Amino acid sequence: AQSVTQPDIHITVSEGASLELRCNYSYGATPYLFWYVQSPGQGLQLLLKYFSGDTLVQGIKGFEAEFKRSQSSFNLRKPSVHWSDAAEYFCAAPNSGGYQKVTFGTGTKLQVIP
Amino acid sequence: NAGVTQTPKFRILKIGQSMTLQCAQDMNHNYMYWYRQDPGMGLKLIYYSVGAGITDKGEVPNGYNVSRSTTEDFPLRLELAAPSQTSVYFCASNGAYNSPLHFGNGTRLTVT
């Protein structure tokens, strides 16, 4: 069975500090992977995606993520967090039951303190 | 440039009532999805469709029904509302199975 795990439910960082949000997946074949961000009361917006090729992918708002097959991870990073980055972040990957069935992690809520 | 439009934004239902959550997209996407989001649980797939006339169950289909008569529309039907269906519902679409999802802004449903 496929699953996506985000081990951190809630993270607090200071503005200007670096950020890393963890995501682990279990999927037999090379997956395609996504990170989405959700602001309060909004739908989800794509931050970045990995499909193939370069394992370090750049996204919007200064975010990047690195695909590490050996660790089954796709961690999201940002070198310097801004107060506007406070939101909930979701990692997503295909379900082994069918590529159409994208599975989401449980989310990591990011709080940014001045 | 509407994207994915969901109506209504909010709804309160009594137990046993029925309703339809509407979803429409104007991007000519073949794939459409319904998710529900509960606190701390992420998004769970209810139903999805790979094209007009074709639908299939996701992880949590019980208590829901869908239809896809056109490319644009993918309504979600709750026949006998139960408190367990209190949730935020998101409709999404994409043009190919491995493309990013485009989400609507959600429908917040409360069943009491």
mmCIF file of C-alpha atoms in Angstrom:
data_model
loop_
_atom_site.group_PDB
_atom_site.id
_atom_site.type_symbol
_atom_site.label_atom_id
_atom_site.label_comp_id
_atom_site.label_asym_id
_atom_site.label_seq_id
_atom_site.Cartn_x
_atom_site.Cartn_y
_atom_site.Cartn_z
ATOM 1 C CA ALA A 1 0.000 0.000 0.000
ATOM 2 C CA GLN A 2 1.176 3.453 -0.783
ATOM 3 C CA SER A 3 1.474 6.122 1.849
ATOM 4 C CA VAL A 4 2.876 9.547 2.308
ATOM 5 C CA THR A 5 4.196 10.455 5.729
ATOM 6 C CA GLN A 6 4.772 13.918 7.082
ATOM 7 C CA PRO A 7 6.178 13.294 10.552
ATOM 8 C CA ASP A 8 5.926 16.895 11.769
ATOM 9 C CA ILE A 9 2.405 18.050 12.550
ATOM 10 C CA HIS A 10 3.424 21.544 13.592
ATOM 11 C CA ILE A 11 6.659 23.524 13.167
ATOM 12 C CA THR A 12 7.535 26.960 14.507
ATOM 13 C CA VAL A 13 10.398 28.969 13.056
ATOM 14 C CA SER A 14 11.610 32.519 13.441
ATOM 15 C CA GLU A 15 11.317 34.881 10.526
ATOM 16 C CA GLY A 16 14.539 34.777 8.533
ATOM 17 C CA ALA A 17 15.480 31.309 9.722
ATOM 18 C CA SER A 18 15.816 28.351 7.400
ATOM 19 C CA LEU A 19 13.080 25.753 7.032
ATOM 20 C CA GLU A 20 12.925 22.060 6.220
ATOM 21 C CA LEU A 21 9.660 20.134 6.103
ATOM 22 C CA ARG A 22 9.948 16.364 5.890
ATOM 23 C CA CYS A 23 8.090 14.023 3.585
ATOM 24 C CA ASN A 24 8.555 10.286 3.141
ATOM 25 C CA TYR A 25 6.724 8.141 0.626
ATOM 26 C CA SER A 26 6.399 4.459 -0.016
ATOM 27 C CA TYR A 27 5.976 3.697 -3.675
ATOM 28 C CA GLY A 28 7.624 0.962 -5.697
ATOM 29 C CA ALA A 29 8.247 2.727 -8.971
ATOM 30 C CA THR A 30 9.771 6.145 -9.510
ATOM 31 C CA PRO A 31 7.114 8.435 -8.206
ATOM 32 C CA TYR A 32 6.015 11.858 -9.185
ATOM 33 C CA LEU A 33 5.832 14.030 -6.118
ATOM 34 C CA PHE A 34 4.280 17.329 -5.195
ATOM 35 C CA TRP A 35 4.289 19.903 -2.459
ATOM 36 C CA TYR A 36 1.202 22.040 -1.993
ATOM 37 C CA VAL A 37 0.529 24.961 0.327
ATOM 38 C CA GLN A 38 -2.800 25.863 1.884
ATOM 39 C CA SER A 39 -3.528 29.259 3.419
ATOM 40 C CA PRO A 40 -6.448 29.451 5.881
ATOM 41 C CA GLY A 41 -9.815 29.176 4.169
ATOM 42 C CA GLN A 42 -8.255 28.509 0.780
ATOM 43 C CA GLY A 43 -7.751 25.599 -1.538
ATOM 44 C CA LEU A 44 -4.340 24.072 -2.120
ATOM 45 C CA GLN A 45 -1.788 25.719 -4.376
ATOM 46 C CA LEU A 46 1.097 23.918 -6.040
ATOM 47 C CA LEU A 47 4.543 24.872 -4.739
ATOM 48 C CA LEU A 48 6.631 22.487 -6.814
ATOM 49 C CA LYS A 49 6.711 19.058 -8.396
ATOM 50 C CA TYR A 50 9.208 16.329 -9.151
ATOM 51 C CA PHE A 51 8.643 14.116 -12.125
ATOM 52 C CA SER A 52 12.053 12.979 -13.316
ATOM 53 C CA GLY A 53 15.543 14.284 -13.981
ATOM 54 C CA ASP A 54 17.262 16.703 -11.634
ATOM 55 C CA THR A 55 16.545 15.635 -8.078
ATOM 56 C CA LEU A 56 16.636 19.208 -6.773
ATOM 57 C CA VAL A 57 13.565 21.094 -7.930
ATOM 58 C CA GLN A 58 12.778 24.753 -7.565
ATOM 59 C CA GLY A 59 9.313 26.053 -6.864
ATOM 60 C CA ILE A 60 7.459 29.257 -6.297
ATOM 61 C CA LYS A 61 8.031 31.639 -3.394
ATOM 62 C CA GLY A 62 11.680 30.604 -3.016
ATOM 63 C CA PHE A 63 10.956 26.989 -2.039
ATOM 64 C CA GLU A 64 12.934 23.996 -3.218
ATOM 65 C CA ALA A 65 12.742 20.251 -2.596
ATOM 66 C CA GLU A 66 15.158 17.393 -3.035
ATOM 67 C CA PHE A 67 14.158 13.893 -4.107
ATOM 68 C CA LYS A 68 16.289 11.217 -2.438
ATOM 69 C CA ARG A 69 15.410 7.761 -3.676
ATOM 70 C CA SER A 70 17.661 6.009 -1.152
ATOM 71 C CA GLN A 71 15.763 7.625 1.711
ATOM 72 C CA SER A 72 12.337 7.679 0.030
ATOM 73 C CA SER A 73 12.182 11.335 0.911
ATOM 74 C CA PHE A 74 11.133 14.566 -0.725
ATOM 75 C CA ASN A 75 11.858 17.270 1.829
ATOM 76 C CA LEU A 76 10.845 20.866 1.289
ATOM 77 C CA ARG A 77 13.297 23.648 2.107
ATOM 78 C CA LYS A 78 13.523 27.393 2.186
ATOM 79 C CA PRO A 79 16.681 29.277 3.193
ATOM 80 C CA SER A 80 14.936 32.250 4.805
ATOM 81 C CA VAL A 81 11.324 32.132 5.953
ATOM 82 C CA HIS A 82 8.995 35.117 5.655
ATOM 83 C CA TRP A 83 5.966 35.756 7.868
ATOM 84 C CA SER A 84 3.736 35.234 4.822
ATOM 85 C CA ASP A 85 4.929 31.606 4.608
ATOM 86 C CA ALA A 86 2.786 30.695 7.621
ATOM 87 C CA ALA A 87 0.377 28.101 6.217
ATOM 88 C CA GLU A 88 -0.159 24.366 6.051
ATOM 89 C CA TYR A 89 2.024 22.344 3.712
ATOM 90 C CA PHE A 90 1.091 19.041 2.116
ATOM 91 C CA CYS A 91 3.239 16.481 0.370
ATOM 92 C CA ALA A 92 1.524 14.286 -2.237
ATOM 93 C CA ALA A 93 2.421 11.208 -4.268
ATOM 94 C CA PRO A 94 0.594 8.684 -6.466
ATOM 95 C CA ASN A 95 -1.224 5.791 -4.914
ATOM 96 C CA SER A 96 -0.139 2.300 -5.855
ATOM 97 C CA GLY A 97 -3.784 1.593 -6.634
ATOM 98 C CA GLY A 98 -3.630 3.834 -9.660
ATOM 99 C CA TYR A 99 -1.733 6.841 -10.858
ATOM 100 C CA GLN A 100 -4.911 8.872 -10.840
ATOM 101 C CA LYS A 101 -5.255 8.430 -7.109
ATOM 102 C CA VAL A 102 -2.951 10.992 -5.553
ATOM 103 C CA THR A 103 -2.421 10.496 -1.828
ATOM 104 C CA PHE A 104 -1.732 13.391 0.477
ATOM 105 C CA GLY A 105 0.213 13.470 3.696
ATOM 106 C CA THR A 106 -1.484 14.710 6.840
ATOM 107 C CA GLY A 107 0.128 18.123 6.508
ATOM 108 C CA THR A 108 2.585 20.252 8.454
ATOM 109 C CA LYS A 109 1.363 23.505 9.899
ATOM 110 C CA LEU A 110 4.031 26.200 9.840
ATOM 111 C CA GLN A 111 4.023 29.032 12.329
ATOM 112 C CA VAL A 112 6.414 31.955 11.797
ATOM 113 C CA ILE A 113 7.336 34.116 14.757
ATOM 114 C CA PRO A 114 8.884 37.595 14.515
ATOM 115 C CA ASN B 1 -9.894 32.774 -15.671
ATOM 116 C CA ALA B 2 -12.160 30.947 -13.209
ATOM 117 C CA GLY B 3 -10.326 27.595 -12.906
ATOM 118 C CA VAL B 4 -12.247 25.292 -10.550
ATOM 119 C CA THR B 5 -15.437 26.708 -9.069
ATOM 120 C CA GLN B 6 -17.245 25.133 -6.129
ATOM 121 C CA THR B 7 -20.661 26.015 -4.782
ATOM 122 C CA PRO B 8 -21.879 26.559 -2.164
ATOM 123 C CA LYS B 9 -19.073 27.845 0.062
ATOM 124 C CA PHE B 10 -20.877 26.902 3.271
ATOM 125 C CA ARG B 11 -23.824 24.687 4.125
ATOM 126 C CA ILE B 12 -25.502 23.338 7.226
ATOM 127 C CA LEU B 13 -27.535 20.173 6.850
ATOM 128 C CA LYS B 14 -29.710 18.241 9.247
ATOM 129 C CA ILE B 15 -29.109 14.524 9.660
ATOM 130 C CA GLY B 16 -30.848 12.604 6.888
ATOM 131 C CA GLN B 17 -31.065 15.500 4.453
ATOM 132 C CA SER B 18 -29.522 15.330 1.030
ATOM 133 C CA MET B 19 -27.608 17.828 -1.047
ATOM 134 C CA THR B 20 -25.374 18.201 -4.061
ATOM 135 C CA LEU B 21 -22.035 19.940 -3.998
ATOM 136 C CA GLN B 22 -21.340 21.529 -7.341
ATOM 137 C CA CYS B 23 -17.986 21.634 -9.091
ATOM 138 C CA ALA B 24 -17.167 23.103 -12.476
ATOM 139 C CA GLN B 25 -13.882 23.653 -14.287
ATOM 140 C CA ASP B 26 -13.212 25.666 -17.427
ATOM 141 C CA MET B 27 -9.775 24.283 -18.287
ATOM 142 C CA ASN B 28 -11.025 21.351 -20.390
ATOM 143 C CA HIS B 29 -9.434 18.914 -17.955
ATOM 144 C CA ASN B 30 -10.268 15.252 -18.305
ATOM 145 C CA TYR B 31 -9.516 14.302 -14.713
ATOM 146 C CA MET B 32 -11.609 15.553 -11.810
ATOM 147 C CA TYR B 33 -11.563 14.620 -8.123
ATOM 148 C CA TRP B 34 -13.429 15.090 -4.881
ATOM 149 C CA TYR B 35 -11.504 15.196 -1.620
ATOM 150 C CA ARG B 36 -12.583 15.753 1.934
ATOM 151 C CA GLN B 37 -10.326 17.407 4.462
ATOM 152 C CA ASP B 38 -10.585 16.791 8.179
ATOM 153 C CA PRO B 39 -8.251 18.348 10.781
ATOM 154 C CA GLY B 40 -5.011 16.408 11.130
ATOM 155 C CA MET B 41 -6.027 13.897 8.471
ATOM 156 C CA GLY B 42 -4.857 15.498 5.266
ATOM 157 C CA LEU B 43 -7.045 15.062 2.197
ATOM 158 C CA LYS B 44 -8.882 11.843 1.501
ATOM 159 C CA LEU B 45 -10.046 10.979 -2.016
ATOM 160 C CA ILE B 46 -13.783 10.315 -2.234
ATOM 161 C CA TYR B 47 -14.355 9.808 -5.969
ATOM 162 C CA TYR B 48 -12.601 10.667 -9.156
ATOM 163 C CA SER B 49 -13.325 10.739 -12.878
ATOM 164 C CA VAL B 50 -11.032 10.283 -15.864
ATOM 165 C CA GLY B 51 -13.514 11.657 -18.360
ATOM 166 C CA ALA B 52 -17.181 12.229 -19.081
ATOM 167 C CA GLY B 53 -19.192 9.139 -18.218
ATOM 168 C CA ILE B 54 -16.372 7.485 -16.243
ATOM 169 C CA THR B 55 -16.130 7.610 -12.459
ATOM 170 C CA ASP B 56 -14.446 5.465 -9.822
ATOM 171 C CA LYS B 57 -14.218 5.200 -6.061
ATOM 172 C CA GLY B 58 -11.428 6.655 -4.005
ATOM 173 C CA GLU B 59 -10.470 5.890 -0.403
ATOM 174 C CA VAL B 60 -13.680 7.023 1.332
ATOM 175 C CA PRO B 61 -16.651 6.707 -1.066
ATOM 176 C CA ASN B 62 -19.317 5.469 1.362
ATOM 177 C CA GLY B 63 -22.243 7.851 1.697
ATOM 178 C CA TYR B 64 -21.464 9.713 -1.521
ATOM 179 C CA ASN B 65 -22.305 9.484 -5.187
ATOM 180 C CA VAL B 66 -20.997 11.248 -8.264
ATOM 181 C CA SER B 67 -21.798 11.640 -11.918
ATOM 182 C CA ARG B 68 -19.871 13.098 -14.834
ATOM 183 C CA SER B 69 -22.151 13.883 -17.739
ATOM 184 C CA THR B 70 -19.929 16.645 -19.155
ATOM 185 C CA THR B 71 -16.219 17.418 -19.131
ATOM 186 C CA GLU B 72 -16.833 20.590 -17.140
ATOM 187 C CA ASP B 73 -19.017 19.415 -14.270
ATOM 188 C CA PHE B 74 -18.491 16.865 -11.512
ATOM 189 C CA PRO B 75 -21.177 17.112 -8.812
ATOM 190 C CA LEU B 76 -20.943 15.233 -5.508
ATOM 191 C CA ARG B 77 -24.176 13.939 -3.991
ATOM 192 C CA LEU B 78 -24.828 13.235 -0.324
ATOM 193 C CA GLU B 79 -28.032 11.214 -0.034
ATOM 194 C CA LEU B 80 -28.526 10.790 3.725
ATOM 195 C CA ALA B 81 -26.314 13.234 5.539
ATOM 196 C CA ALA B 82 -24.607 12.009 8.700
ATOM 197 C CA PRO B 83 -22.525 13.907 11.288
ATOM 198 C CA SER B 84 -19.457 11.974 10.074
ATOM 199 C CA GLN B 85 -19.757 13.867 6.796
ATOM 200 C CA THR B 86 -19.045 17.182 8.483
ATOM 201 C CA SER B 87 -15.919 18.268 6.658
ATOM 202 C CA VAL B 88 -14.428 20.606 4.109
ATOM 203 C CA TYR B 89 -14.845 19.307 0.580
ATOM 204 C CA PHE B 90 -12.475 20.157 -2.231
ATOM 205 C CA CYS B 91 -12.926 19.578 -5.898
ATOM 206 C CA ALA B 92 -9.825 19.406 -8.082
ATOM 207 C CA SER B 93 -8.921 18.770 -11.694
ATOM 208 C CA ASN B 94 -5.919 18.125 -13.889
ATOM 209 C CA GLY B 95 -5.259 17.581 -17.541
ATOM 210 C CA ALA B 96 -3.248 14.382 -17.106
ATOM 211 C CA TYR B 97 -2.845 11.891 -14.281
ATOM 212 C CA ASN B 98 0.613 13.166 -13.363
ATOM 213 C CA SER B 99 -0.096 16.871 -13.691
ATOM 214 C CA PRO B 100 -0.535 19.131 -10.680
ATOM 215 C CA LEU B 101 -4.029 19.414 -9.310
ATOM 216 C CA HIS B 102 -6.009 22.633 -9.596
ATOM 217 C CA PHE B 103 -8.206 23.070 -6.542
ATOM 218 C CA GLY B 104 -11.413 24.930 -5.876
ATOM 219 C CA ASN B 105 -11.769 26.977 -2.712
ATOM 220 C CA GLY B 106 -13.786 24.341 -0.917
ATOM 221 C CA THR B 107 -17.233 23.804 0.563
ATOM 222 C CA ARG B 108 -17.506 23.748 4.347
ATOM 223 C CA LEU B 109 -20.309 21.364 5.293
ATOM 224 C CA THR B 110 -21.733 20.874 8.764
ATOM 225 C CA VAL B 111 -24.221 18.090 9.515
ATOM 226 C CA THR B 112 -26.111 18.389 12.799
#
